[in-house]
mmCIF file of C-alpha atoms in Angstrom:
data_model
loop_
_atom_site.group_PDB
_atom_site.id
_atom_site.type_symbol
_atom_site.label_atom_id
_atom_site.label_comp_id
_atom_site.label_asym_id
_atom_site.label_seq_id
_atom_site.Cartn_x
_atom_site.Cartn_y
_atom_site.Cartn_z
ATOM 1 C CA MET A 9 -9.037 -36.059 -15.888
ATOM 2 C CA ARG A 10 -10.400 -38.744 -13.547
ATOM 3 C CA LEU A 11 -14.251 -38.696 -12.479
ATOM 4 C CA VAL A 12 -15.259 -39.813 -9.337
ATOM 5 C CA ILE A 13 -18.725 -40.005 -7.945
ATOM 6 C CA ALA A 14 -19.127 -40.865 -4.516
ATOM 7 C CA ARG A 15 -20.724 -40.275 -1.214
ATOM 8 C CA CYS A 16 -18.138 -38.855 0.795
ATOM 9 C CA SER A 17 -17.385 -36.240 3.522
ATOM 10 C CA VAL A 18 -14.795 -33.548 3.313
ATOM 11 C CA ASP A 19 -12.845 -31.422 6.002
ATOM 12 C CA TYR A 20 -10.401 -28.690 5.001
ATOM 13 C CA ALA A 21 -7.575 -27.755 7.439
ATOM 14 C CA GLY A 22 -5.474 -24.574 6.323
ATOM 15 C CA ARG A 23 -5.765 -21.049 6.945
ATOM 16 C CA LEU A 24 -9.427 -21.883 8.424
ATOM 17 C CA THR A 25 -11.137 -25.217 8.810
ATOM 18 C CA ALA A 26 -14.652 -26.164 6.773
ATOM 19 C CA HIS A 27 -16.205 -29.481 7.009
ATOM 20 C CA LEU A 28 -18.647 -30.624 4.345
ATOM 21 C CA PRO A 29 -20.814 -33.512 5.863
ATOM 22 C CA SER A 30 -21.776 -37.148 3.943
ATOM 23 C CA ALA A 31 -23.410 -36.697 0.818
ATOM 24 C CA PRO A 32 -23.301 -37.712 -2.833
ATOM 25 C CA ARG A 33 -20.630 -35.569 -4.865
ATOM 26 C CA LEU A 34 -18.334 -35.067 -8.051
ATOM 27 C CA ILE A 35 -14.662 -35.196 -7.564
ATOM 28 C CA LEU A 36 -12.472 -34.201 -10.438
ATOM 29 C CA VAL A 37 -8.899 -34.832 -10.382
ATOM 30 C CA LYS A 38 -7.056 -33.160 -13.122
ATOM 31 C CA ALA A 39 -3.680 -33.843 -14.967
ATOM 32 C CA ASP A 40 -2.275 -30.857 -13.051
ATOM 33 C CA GLY A 41 -2.762 -32.161 -9.765
ATOM 34 C CA SER A 42 -5.894 -30.196 -8.923
ATOM 35 C CA VAL A 43 -8.512 -31.489 -7.139
ATOM 36 C CA SER A 44 -12.216 -30.248 -6.867
ATOM 37 C CA ILE A 45 -15.222 -31.118 -5.313
ATOM 38 C CA HIS A 46 -18.643 -30.505 -6.840
ATOM 39 C CA ALA A 47 -22.291 -30.780 -5.793
ATOM 40 C CA ASP A 48 -25.102 -30.955 -8.433
ATOM 41 C CA ASP A 49 -25.688 -27.071 -8.291
ATOM 42 C CA ARG A 50 -23.493 -23.865 -8.322
ATOM 43 C CA ALA A 51 -23.130 -24.257 -11.780
ATOM 44 C CA TYR A 52 -18.954 -24.536 -12.223
ATOM 45 C CA LYS A 53 -18.034 -23.441 -8.741
ATOM 46 C CA PRO A 54 -16.823 -26.446 -6.648
ATOM 47 C CA LEU A 55 -17.616 -26.805 -3.158
ATOM 48 C CA ASN A 56 -13.996 -27.006 -2.078
ATOM 49 C CA TRP A 57 -10.768 -27.692 -4.124
ATOM 50 C CA MET A 58 -7.218 -27.526 -4.071
ATOM 51 C CA SER A 59 -5.028 -25.876 -6.232
ATOM 52 C CA PRO A 60 -1.655 -27.053 -7.840
ATOM 53 C CA PRO A 61 1.180 -27.879 -7.063
ATOM 54 C CA CYS A 62 -0.284 -30.716 -4.753
ATOM 55 C CA THR A 63 -0.271 -34.157 -4.014
ATOM 56 C CA LEU A 64 -3.023 -36.509 -3.661
ATOM 57 C CA LYS A 65 -2.642 -39.861 -1.304
ATOM 58 C CA GLU A 66 -5.029 -42.450 -1.361
ATOM 59 C CA GLY A 67 -4.951 -44.116 2.117
ATOM 60 C CA THR A 68 -4.490 -47.934 2.228
ATOM 61 C CA GLY A 69 -4.994 -50.346 5.131
ATOM 62 C CA GLU A 70 -7.038 -48.714 8.054
ATOM 63 C CA GLU A 71 -6.822 -45.616 6.266
ATOM 64 C CA ALA A 72 -8.454 -47.363 2.946
ATOM 65 C CA GLY A 73 -11.208 -45.034 1.633
ATOM 66 C CA VAL A 74 -9.256 -41.457 2.822
ATOM 67 C CA TRP A 75 -7.796 -39.251 0.372
ATOM 68 C CA THR A 76 -5.368 -36.717 1.553
ATOM 69 C CA VAL A 77 -4.621 -33.650 -0.704
ATOM 70 C CA VAL A 78 -1.643 -31.522 0.713
ATOM 71 C CA ASN A 79 -0.417 -28.206 -1.168
ATOM 72 C CA LYS A 80 2.987 -26.689 -0.906
ATOM 73 C CA ALA A 81 1.583 -24.574 2.322
ATOM 74 C CA GLY A 82 0.938 -27.586 4.052
ATOM 75 C CA GLU A 83 -2.734 -27.175 3.779
ATOM 76 C CA LYS A 84 -4.781 -30.205 3.709
ATOM 77 C CA LEU A 85 -8.157 -31.590 1.878
ATOM 78 C CA ILE A 86 -9.505 -34.827 3.451
ATOM 79 C CA ILE A 87 -11.996 -36.691 1.693
ATOM 80 C CA THR A 88 -13.478 -39.672 3.588
ATOM 81 C CA MET A 89 -15.053 -42.311 1.120
ATOM 82 C CA GLU A 90 -18.146 -44.236 2.362
ATOM 83 C CA GLU A 91 -19.281 -45.431 -1.065
ATOM 84 C CA ILE A 92 -17.902 -45.148 -4.632
ATOM 85 C CA LEU A 93 -20.492 -44.782 -7.209
ATOM 86 C CA HIS A 94 -18.399 -44.221 -10.390
ATOM 87 C CA ASP A 95 -14.648 -44.171 -11.177
ATOM 88 C CA SER A 96 -12.964 -43.398 -14.509
ATOM 89 C CA SER A 97 -9.912 -41.828 -16.255
ATOM 90 C CA HIS A 98 -10.058 -40.003 -19.291
ATOM 91 C CA GLU A 99 -6.771 -38.812 -21.523
ATOM 92 C CA LEU A 100 -8.189 -34.927 -22.803
ATOM 93 C CA GLY A 101 -4.987 -34.310 -24.536
ATOM 94 C CA VAL A 102 -3.755 -30.723 -24.678
ATOM 95 C CA ASP A 103 -6.614 -28.244 -25.033
ATOM 96 C CA PRO A 104 -6.695 -25.546 -28.018
ATOM 97 C CA GLY A 105 -7.709 -23.086 -25.561
ATOM 98 C CA LEU A 106 -10.521 -20.436 -25.872
ATOM 99 C CA ILE A 107 -11.356 -19.342 -29.506
ATOM 100 C CA LYS A 108 -12.853 -15.862 -29.134
ATOM 101 C CA ASP A 109 -16.034 -14.747 -30.405
ATOM 102 C CA GLY A 110 -15.399 -13.773 -34.192
ATOM 103 C CA VAL A 111 -17.205 -10.464 -33.569
ATOM 104 C CA GLU A 112 -15.002 -9.572 -30.381
ATOM 105 C CA ALA A 113 -11.899 -10.922 -32.246
ATOM 106 C CA HIS A 114 -12.881 -8.489 -35.614
ATOM 107 C CA LEU A 115 -13.246 -5.797 -32.734
ATOM 108 C CA GLN A 116 -9.553 -6.261 -31.792
ATOM 109 C CA GLU A 117 -8.594 -6.407 -35.495
ATOM 110 C CA LEU A 118 -10.244 -3.195 -36.223
ATOM 111 C CA LEU A 119 -9.076 -1.389 -33.192
ATOM 112 C CA ALA A 120 -5.756 -2.394 -33.812
ATOM 113 C CA ASP A 121 -6.181 -0.948 -37.263
ATOM 114 C CA ARG A 122 -7.471 2.384 -36.134
ATOM 115 C CA ILE A 123 -5.421 2.452 -32.576
ATOM 116 C CA GLU A 124 -5.925 6.396 -32.708
ATOM 117 C CA THR A 125 -9.734 5.578 -31.792
ATOM 118 C CA LEU A 126 -8.596 5.547 -28.385
ATOM 119 C CA GLY A 127 -6.857 9.064 -28.325
ATOM 120 C CA GLU A 128 -4.846 11.024 -30.606
ATOM 121 C CA GLY A 129 -1.026 9.932 -30.795
ATOM 122 C CA TYR A 130 -1.891 6.389 -29.697
ATOM 123 C CA THR A 131 0.623 3.726 -31.667
ATOM 124 C CA LEU A 132 0.195 0.072 -31.710
ATOM 125 C CA ILE A 133 2.946 -2.102 -30.044
ATOM 126 C CA ARG A 134 1.110 -5.370 -30.868
ATOM 127 C CA ARG A 135 -2.404 -7.433 -31.027
ATOM 128 C CA GLU A 136 -2.413 -10.809 -28.708
ATOM 129 C CA TYR A 137 0.705 -9.554 -26.386
ATOM 130 C CA MET A 138 1.295 -12.891 -24.614
ATOM 131 C CA THR A 139 1.855 -12.854 -20.735
ATOM 132 C CA ALA A 140 2.352 -15.833 -18.528
ATOM 133 C CA ILE A 141 -1.265 -16.353 -17.773
ATOM 134 C CA GLY A 142 -2.631 -15.452 -21.376
ATOM 135 C CA PRO A 143 -2.610 -12.981 -24.347
ATOM 136 C CA VAL A 144 -3.478 -9.158 -23.842
ATOM 137 C CA ASP A 145 -5.744 -8.223 -26.665
ATOM 138 C CA ILE A 146 -4.010 -5.092 -27.219
ATOM 139 C CA LEU A 147 -0.402 -3.229 -26.031
ATOM 140 C CA CYS A 148 0.025 0.077 -27.059
ATOM 141 C CA ARG A 149 1.389 3.390 -26.333
ATOM 142 C CA ASP A 150 -0.516 6.475 -25.703
ATOM 143 C CA ALA A 151 0.743 10.324 -26.598
ATOM 144 C CA ASP A 152 2.900 10.718 -23.696
ATOM 145 C CA GLY A 153 4.780 7.475 -24.661
ATOM 146 C CA GLN A 154 2.998 5.451 -21.783
ATOM 147 C CA THR A 155 2.042 1.584 -22.089
ATOM 148 C CA VAL A 156 -1.448 0.878 -22.255
ATOM 149 C CA ALA A 157 -3.112 -2.468 -22.246
ATOM 150 C CA VAL A 158 -6.346 -2.988 -23.738
ATOM 151 C CA GLU A 159 -8.981 -5.551 -23.099
ATOM 152 C CA ILE A 160 -11.821 -5.660 -25.631
ATOM 153 C CA LYS A 161 -15.116 -7.172 -24.993
ATOM 154 C CA ARG A 162 -18.412 -7.204 -27.071
ATOM 155 C CA ARG A 163 -20.225 -6.866 -23.360
ATOM 156 C CA GLY A 164 -18.100 -5.461 -20.689
ATOM 157 C CA GLU A 165 -18.969 -6.873 -17.238
ATOM 158 C CA ILE A 166 -16.955 -7.208 -13.844
ATOM 159 C CA ASP A 167 -15.162 -10.620 -14.912
ATOM 160 C CA GLY A 168 -13.305 -8.786 -17.986
ATOM 161 C CA VAL A 169 -12.312 -6.003 -15.337
ATOM 162 C CA GLU A 170 -10.817 -8.633 -13.295
ATOM 163 C CA GLN A 171 -8.901 -9.901 -16.221
ATOM 164 C CA LEU A 172 -7.670 -6.940 -17.039
ATOM 165 C CA THR A 173 -6.437 -6.122 -13.429
ATOM 166 C CA ARG A 174 -4.442 -9.339 -13.405
ATOM 167 C CA TYR A 175 -2.728 -8.415 -16.756
ATOM 168 C CA LEU A 176 -1.936 -5.010 -15.395
ATOM 169 C CA ASP A 177 -0.649 -6.535 -12.332
ATOM 170 C CA LEU A 178 1.648 -8.893 -14.371
ATOM 171 C CA LEU A 179 2.744 -6.197 -16.833
ATOM 172 C CA ASN A 180 3.872 -3.560 -14.295
ATOM 173 C CA ARG A 181 6.328 -5.960 -13.115
ATOM 174 C CA ASP A 182 8.201 -5.463 -16.236
ATOM 175 C CA PRO A 183 10.816 -2.665 -16.202
ATOM 176 C CA HIS A 184 11.013 -2.187 -19.752
ATOM 177 C CA LEU A 185 6.967 -1.830 -19.900
ATOM 178 C CA ALA A 186 6.146 0.042 -16.482
ATOM 179 C CA PRO A 187 4.195 2.060 -15.893
ATOM 180 C CA VAL A 188 1.211 0.436 -17.713
ATOM 181 C CA ARG A 189 -2.220 1.575 -17.432
ATOM 182 C CA GLY A 190 -5.496 0.067 -18.762
ATOM 183 C CA VAL A 191 -8.589 0.678 -20.981
ATOM 184 C CA PHE A 192 -11.515 -1.860 -20.883
ATOM 185 C CA ALA A 193 -13.048 -1.397 -24.340
ATOM 186 C CA ALA A 194 -16.649 -2.650 -25.324
ATOM 187 C CA GLN A 195 -19.393 -2.086 -27.111
ATOM 188 C CA GLU A 196 -21.514 -1.969 -24.131
ATOM 189 C CA ILE A 197 -20.216 -1.751 -20.646
ATOM 190 C CA LYS A 198 -22.371 -2.607 -17.383
ATOM 191 C CA PRO A 199 -22.668 -0.097 -14.746
ATOM 192 C CA GLN A 200 -20.938 -2.445 -11.935
ATOM 193 C CA ALA A 201 -17.963 -3.046 -14.593
ATOM 194 C CA ARG A 202 -17.852 0.912 -15.341
ATOM 195 C CA VAL A 203 -17.712 1.381 -11.399
ATOM 196 C CA LEU A 204 -15.073 -1.249 -10.937
ATOM 197 C CA ALA A 205 -12.685 -0.347 -13.642
ATOM 198 C CA THR A 206 -13.012 3.573 -12.347
ATOM 199 C CA ASP A 207 -12.090 2.428 -8.793
ATOM 200 C CA ARG A 208 -9.103 0.436 -10.069
ATOM 201 C CA GLY A 209 -7.927 3.607 -12.330
ATOM 202 C CA ILE A 210 -8.732 1.870 -15.552
ATOM 203 C CA ASN A 211 -10.309 3.732 -18.343
ATOM 204 C CA CYS A 212 -13.601 2.468 -20.165
ATOM 205 C CA HIS A 213 -14.171 3.150 -23.945
ATOM 206 C CA ILE A 214 -17.424 2.268 -25.925
ATOM 207 C CA LEU A 215 -16.278 1.016 -28.958
ATOM 208 C CA ASP A 216 -18.571 1.808 -32.182
ATOM 209 C CA TYR A 217 -18.247 -1.361 -34.271
ATOM 210 C CA ASP A 218 -19.781 0.390 -37.540
ATOM 211 C CA ALA A 219 -17.382 3.220 -37.107
ATOM 212 C CA LEU A 220 -14.703 1.186 -36.719
ATOM 213 C CA ARG A 221 -15.525 -0.580 -39.744
ATOM 214 C CA GLY A 222 -15.916 2.900 -41.676
ATOM 215 C CA ILE A 223 -19.565 2.711 -41.948
ATOM 216 C CA GLU A 224 -21.408 6.097 -41.143
ATOM 217 C CA ASP A 225 -24.640 5.934 -39.467
ATOM 218 C CA ASP A 226 -27.913 7.199 -41.022
ATOM 219 C CA LYS A 227 -28.608 10.133 -38.604
ATOM 220 C CA LEU A 228 -28.519 13.904 -39.896
ATOM 221 C CA ARG A 229 -25.487 15.615 -38.691
ATOM 222 C CA LEU A 230 -24.596 19.398 -38.479
ATOM 223 C CA PHE A 231 -21.299 20.353 -39.290
#
């Protein structure tokens, strides 16, 4: 990864045009070819970026100090350097990927062992079903034989629904699995996430951690 801190202006030309006036900014050039431009705020979100595949050309001669990033659609990100304050490169190597929270991973293991929690007649296909964009937590079939993709979170928020939506879009392209419907399972599901899930035809399921572990609560019950 290359890290450049520079005073620069940025112009984007593509489906629309955008301009960032001169200011000090952080420019990240990653090994996958992506280029992103950051300010000292907005958390992780860049001001502008170009996703791979794209090419970066650093100008020479009269064009010295001008970086032109072009993607396969011909869109351009033009960075005009006025002053470079820092320029360094670092070899990060292969990233091991995100290791899930222990409780979340345990929820997945418990639900896979007790897949009938989702409904009578459910059967497990496999845990961590790999796709081109990452593993689906659980892939199973319901009583009617329809494929069901399950995304598991401790706390269900909009990002989790978006993640499951991407998995469903990909899985439904596989004729051996389609049609695939989704279940968003969590110990707690935020109202906004529930609304979004319902709008996209995704079922929501609240997970009781103690019940999955076979621990009865101490509430009095009438049978």
